[in-house]
Every structure is written in C-alpha cells, then in structure tokens.
XYZ file of C-alpha atoms in Angstrom:
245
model
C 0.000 0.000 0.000
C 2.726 2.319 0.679
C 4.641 1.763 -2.587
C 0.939 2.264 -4.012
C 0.700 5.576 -2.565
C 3.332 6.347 -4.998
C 1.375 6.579 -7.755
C -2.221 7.607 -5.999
C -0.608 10.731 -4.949
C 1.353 11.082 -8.086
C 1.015 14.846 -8.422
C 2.283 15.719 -4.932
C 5.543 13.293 -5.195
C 6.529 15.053 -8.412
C 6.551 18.258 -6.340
C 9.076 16.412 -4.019
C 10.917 15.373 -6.869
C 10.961 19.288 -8.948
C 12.004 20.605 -5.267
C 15.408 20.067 -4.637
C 15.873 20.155 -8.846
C 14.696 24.283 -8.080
C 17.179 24.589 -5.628
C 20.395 23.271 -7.623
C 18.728 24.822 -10.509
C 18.310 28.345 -9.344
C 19.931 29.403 -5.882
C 23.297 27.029 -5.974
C 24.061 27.952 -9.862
C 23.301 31.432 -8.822
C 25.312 31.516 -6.141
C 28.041 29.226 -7.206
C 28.933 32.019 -9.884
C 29.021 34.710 -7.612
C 31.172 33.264 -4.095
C 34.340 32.293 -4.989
C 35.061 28.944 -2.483
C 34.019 27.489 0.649
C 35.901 25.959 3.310
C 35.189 22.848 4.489
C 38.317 20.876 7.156
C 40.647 22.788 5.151
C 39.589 22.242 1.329
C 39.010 25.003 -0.920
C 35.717 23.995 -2.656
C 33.539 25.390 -5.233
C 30.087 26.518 -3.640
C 28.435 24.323 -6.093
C 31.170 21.349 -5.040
C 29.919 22.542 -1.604
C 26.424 22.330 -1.649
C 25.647 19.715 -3.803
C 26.165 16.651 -1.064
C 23.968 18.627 1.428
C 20.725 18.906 -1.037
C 21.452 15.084 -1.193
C 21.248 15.240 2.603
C 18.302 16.976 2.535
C 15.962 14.226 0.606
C 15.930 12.437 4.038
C 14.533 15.714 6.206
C 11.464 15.496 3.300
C 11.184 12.605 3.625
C 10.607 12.302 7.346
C 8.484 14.962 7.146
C 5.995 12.470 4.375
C 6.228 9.958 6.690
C 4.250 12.386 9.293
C 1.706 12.242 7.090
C 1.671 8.843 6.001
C 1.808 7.125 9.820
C -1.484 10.059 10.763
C -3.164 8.608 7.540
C -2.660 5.552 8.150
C -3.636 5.443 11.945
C -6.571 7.136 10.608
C -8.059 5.361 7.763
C -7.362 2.122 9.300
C -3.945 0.835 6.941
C -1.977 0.537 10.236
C -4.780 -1.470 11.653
C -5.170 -3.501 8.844
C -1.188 -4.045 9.135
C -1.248 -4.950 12.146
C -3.927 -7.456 12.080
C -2.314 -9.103 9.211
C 0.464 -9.806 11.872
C 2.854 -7.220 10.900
C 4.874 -5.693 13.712
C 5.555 -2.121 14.162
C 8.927 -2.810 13.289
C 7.765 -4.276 9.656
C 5.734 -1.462 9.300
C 8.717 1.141 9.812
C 10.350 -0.990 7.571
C 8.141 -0.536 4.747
C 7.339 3.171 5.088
C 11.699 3.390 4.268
C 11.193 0.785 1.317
C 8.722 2.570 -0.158
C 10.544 6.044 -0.133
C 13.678 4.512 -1.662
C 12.125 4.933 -4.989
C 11.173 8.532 -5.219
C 14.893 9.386 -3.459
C 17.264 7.650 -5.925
C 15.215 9.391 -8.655
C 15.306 12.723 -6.861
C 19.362 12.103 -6.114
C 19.451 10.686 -9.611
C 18.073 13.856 -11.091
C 20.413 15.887 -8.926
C 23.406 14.648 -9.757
C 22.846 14.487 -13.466
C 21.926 18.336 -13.027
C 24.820 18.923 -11.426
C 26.701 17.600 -14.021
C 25.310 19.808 -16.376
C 25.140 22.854 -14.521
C 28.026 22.498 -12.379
C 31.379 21.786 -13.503
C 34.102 20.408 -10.829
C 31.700 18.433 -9.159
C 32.530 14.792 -8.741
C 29.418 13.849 -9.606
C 30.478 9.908 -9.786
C 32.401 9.436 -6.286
C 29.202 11.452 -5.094
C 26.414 9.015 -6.536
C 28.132 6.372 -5.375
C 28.098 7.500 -1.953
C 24.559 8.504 -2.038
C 23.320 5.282 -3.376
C 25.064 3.899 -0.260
C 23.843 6.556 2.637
C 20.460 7.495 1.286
C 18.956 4.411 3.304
C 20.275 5.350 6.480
C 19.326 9.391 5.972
C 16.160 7.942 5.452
C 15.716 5.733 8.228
C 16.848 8.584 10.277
C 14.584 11.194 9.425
C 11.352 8.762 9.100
C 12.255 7.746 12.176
C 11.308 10.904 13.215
C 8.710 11.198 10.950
C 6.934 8.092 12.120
C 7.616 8.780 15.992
C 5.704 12.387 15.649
C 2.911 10.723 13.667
C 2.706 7.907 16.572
C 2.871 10.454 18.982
C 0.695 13.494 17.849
C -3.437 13.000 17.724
C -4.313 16.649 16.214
C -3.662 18.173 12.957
C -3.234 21.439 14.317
C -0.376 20.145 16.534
C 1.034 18.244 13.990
C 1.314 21.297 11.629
C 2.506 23.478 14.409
C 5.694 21.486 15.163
C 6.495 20.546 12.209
C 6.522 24.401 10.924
C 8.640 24.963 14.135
C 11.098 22.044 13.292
C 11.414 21.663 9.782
C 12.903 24.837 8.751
C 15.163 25.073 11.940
C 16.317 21.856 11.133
C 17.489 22.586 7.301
C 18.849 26.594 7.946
C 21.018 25.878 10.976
C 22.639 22.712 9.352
C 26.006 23.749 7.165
C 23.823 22.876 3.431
C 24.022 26.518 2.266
C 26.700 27.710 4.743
C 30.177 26.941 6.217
C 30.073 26.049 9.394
C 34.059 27.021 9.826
C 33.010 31.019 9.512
C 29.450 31.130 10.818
C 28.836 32.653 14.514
C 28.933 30.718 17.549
C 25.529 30.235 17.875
C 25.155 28.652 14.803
C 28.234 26.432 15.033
C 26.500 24.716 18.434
C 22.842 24.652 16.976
C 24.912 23.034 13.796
C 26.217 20.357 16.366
C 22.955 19.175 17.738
C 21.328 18.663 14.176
C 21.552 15.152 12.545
C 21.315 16.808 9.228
C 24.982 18.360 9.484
C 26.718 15.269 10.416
C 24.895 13.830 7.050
C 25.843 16.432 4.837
C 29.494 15.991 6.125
C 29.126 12.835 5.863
C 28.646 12.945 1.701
C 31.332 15.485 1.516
C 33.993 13.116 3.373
C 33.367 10.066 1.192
C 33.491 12.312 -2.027
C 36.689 14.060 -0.833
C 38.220 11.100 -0.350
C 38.940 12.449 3.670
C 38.111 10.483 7.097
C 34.418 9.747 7.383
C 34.475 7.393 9.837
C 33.113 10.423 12.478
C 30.486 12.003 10.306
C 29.473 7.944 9.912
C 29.660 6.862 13.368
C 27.465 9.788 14.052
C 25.017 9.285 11.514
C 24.085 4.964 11.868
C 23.924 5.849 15.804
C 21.112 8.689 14.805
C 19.725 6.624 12.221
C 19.167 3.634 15.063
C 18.312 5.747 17.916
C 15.202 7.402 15.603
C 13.900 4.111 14.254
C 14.263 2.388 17.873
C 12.062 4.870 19.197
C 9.986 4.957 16.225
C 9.098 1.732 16.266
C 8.595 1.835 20.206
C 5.713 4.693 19.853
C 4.206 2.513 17.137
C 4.063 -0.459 19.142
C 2.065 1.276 22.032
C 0.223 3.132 19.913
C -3.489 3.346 18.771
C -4.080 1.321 15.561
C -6.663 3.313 15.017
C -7.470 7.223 15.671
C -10.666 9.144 15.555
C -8.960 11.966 14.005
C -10.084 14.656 12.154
C-alpha cells in the first residue's frame, strides 16, 4: 500500500521530486557564480562542489516529514490497523514506510546529480552518486524515524502542523547545506552540532573528498538507530486506530 501511494498521490511526489531540482537549478548555480570557495576541514571547494552533497542530505529531512503524514493517515483510515492485524509488527511497518521512499529518493538524487553535471562543472558527480546510493537508506531511516515517531505520537492536525513548521525549517537553515560552518557565529556552530542533518551532509562530503568519514558515519548509523528504535517503540504502544479529524 505504501509503494501504491506512490502513484495515488502522483502529483504531490513530483513536487518532491521538482524541489530540490529548483534549488540546484536556481539558488546554488546562482550563487556558485558569484562566491568564490568554501571551506570545508581545510579544502578550498567550489560553492556548487559545496552544496551539492547537502541537497542530497536533505531528501531524508522530506522525507521524514511524508512519513508524518503517512503514519497520521494511516492510523486514521485504518492501513496501520489492517497491518497490524495481518500480523505485521511495528517494526515491519517502519520498515516498509523506508522501502517505499527509496524509490522517489534515488530518482530525486538521480536527477540531482545528473543536473549537477550539467550545470556544475568540478563536481565529482560519480564518487558522489556512489556515496549517495550507499547513505540514502540510512538518511532515510533517520529522518522517518522521526517522521513516524511524531505521527505515533501526535493525535491533532493542528499540533502536527505546528511542530512541524517549528522544526522543519530550523532543522534545514542551521545545518552547514548553504553555509560553512568554519566562519558562521557561535551560535550557529552549536545549533549546527545538535542537528543530525549536518553530520549527514558531512558525511557525503567526506566520502566524495576522499577524507576520514568514519566520524560524520559513526554519528550518523547511531542517529539513524536511535530514531527508528524509538519509532518503532511509539508505534508499538500506539493506537491502531485514531478518531482523528
């Protein structure tokens, strides 16, 4: 049912697939012409050469925030019932919500690359679809981990919408996508530390360098596990069903 929802909702995953093609497109050509490098653990990199592996990054944040929507629905209209009356555990369910986004993100980081390749010369675009074919399942499982624990957790729409509005843009600004963390303010720097997103985006960057990942990696399976233990946790003692509306 979930790799159904794929095509059902067609029209609103090929606005999650034009999204981060807009942002390559547009604001990192743009700005890759006019700032000269970035710093990143003493490289000199293009902006473009930059940026690139945090968009990648970024298809896990979206889709974590889907699979808010896709737990609420399903608690609502009865799928997660059905799921688990069919015998499948929570954990089989979290399972499948990841499976069925794998789709939509190797096209999205299939699209970006090639764009990239087009748009932005110097980019090792092969080294760096490598290592997103590799790291896109655990970015995933990561952020739908949160996904799924806020849609286990939260009963109203109006919350729901709240936090995620509070969260979701927090979560992509203060990361080090658009930025170098080496020459932003303190502030920053710490709120850059406590977001998952940052050690993912370094994470692409290290294994496309060619530089010691093993940190940025460490960092990122311990996040990814931590999410989808609790994930699946808040699913288990859960309603199946919700009289949301």
């Amino acid at each position: 049912m979930h790799l159904r929802s794929l095509w059902n909702w067609r029209s609103v995953y090929l606005g999650r697939l034009i999204e981060p093609l807009a942002y390559l497109a547009f604001m990192v050509v743009g700005l890759n012409a006019s700032v000269a490098q970035v710093s990143y653990h003493g490289h000199a990199l293009g902006y473009g050469e930059y940026v690139v592996p945090g968009i990648l990054a970024l298809l896990g944040v979206r889709a974590g925030t889907a699979a808010v929507s896709d737990v609420s629905n399903d608690r609502k209209w009865g799928v997660y019932a059905f799921a688990r009356l069919a015998d499948i555990s929570p954990g089989g369910y979290f399972v499948s919500l990841v499976l069925a986004a794998l789709p939509l993100a190797y096209m999205q980081a299939l699209s970006i690359v090639l764009l990239a390749l087009l748009l932005l010369p110097g980019v090792g675009v092969s080294v760096l679809a490598v290592s997103a074919l590799l790291a896109l399942p655990l970015f995933l499982t990561c952020w739908i981990g949160v996904g799924a624990l806020m849609g286990a957790l939260i009963h109203s729409y109006s919350q729901r919408d709240l936090i995620l509005s509070l969260v979701n843009l927090p979560i992509i600004l203060t990361a080090p996508i658009f930025f170098s963390i080496d020459s932003a303010p303190i502030f920053l720097q710490v709120m850059a530390m406590l977001n998952p997103l940052t050690y993912q985006a370094n994470l692409l960057r290290d294994l496309t360098l060619h530089i010691p990942w093993q940190f940025n990696g460490v960092v990122a399976l311990a996040l990814a596990l931590m999410f989808a233990a609790l994930s699946v946790t808040a699913l288990a003692r859960s309603e199946w069903l919700t009289a949301e509306r």
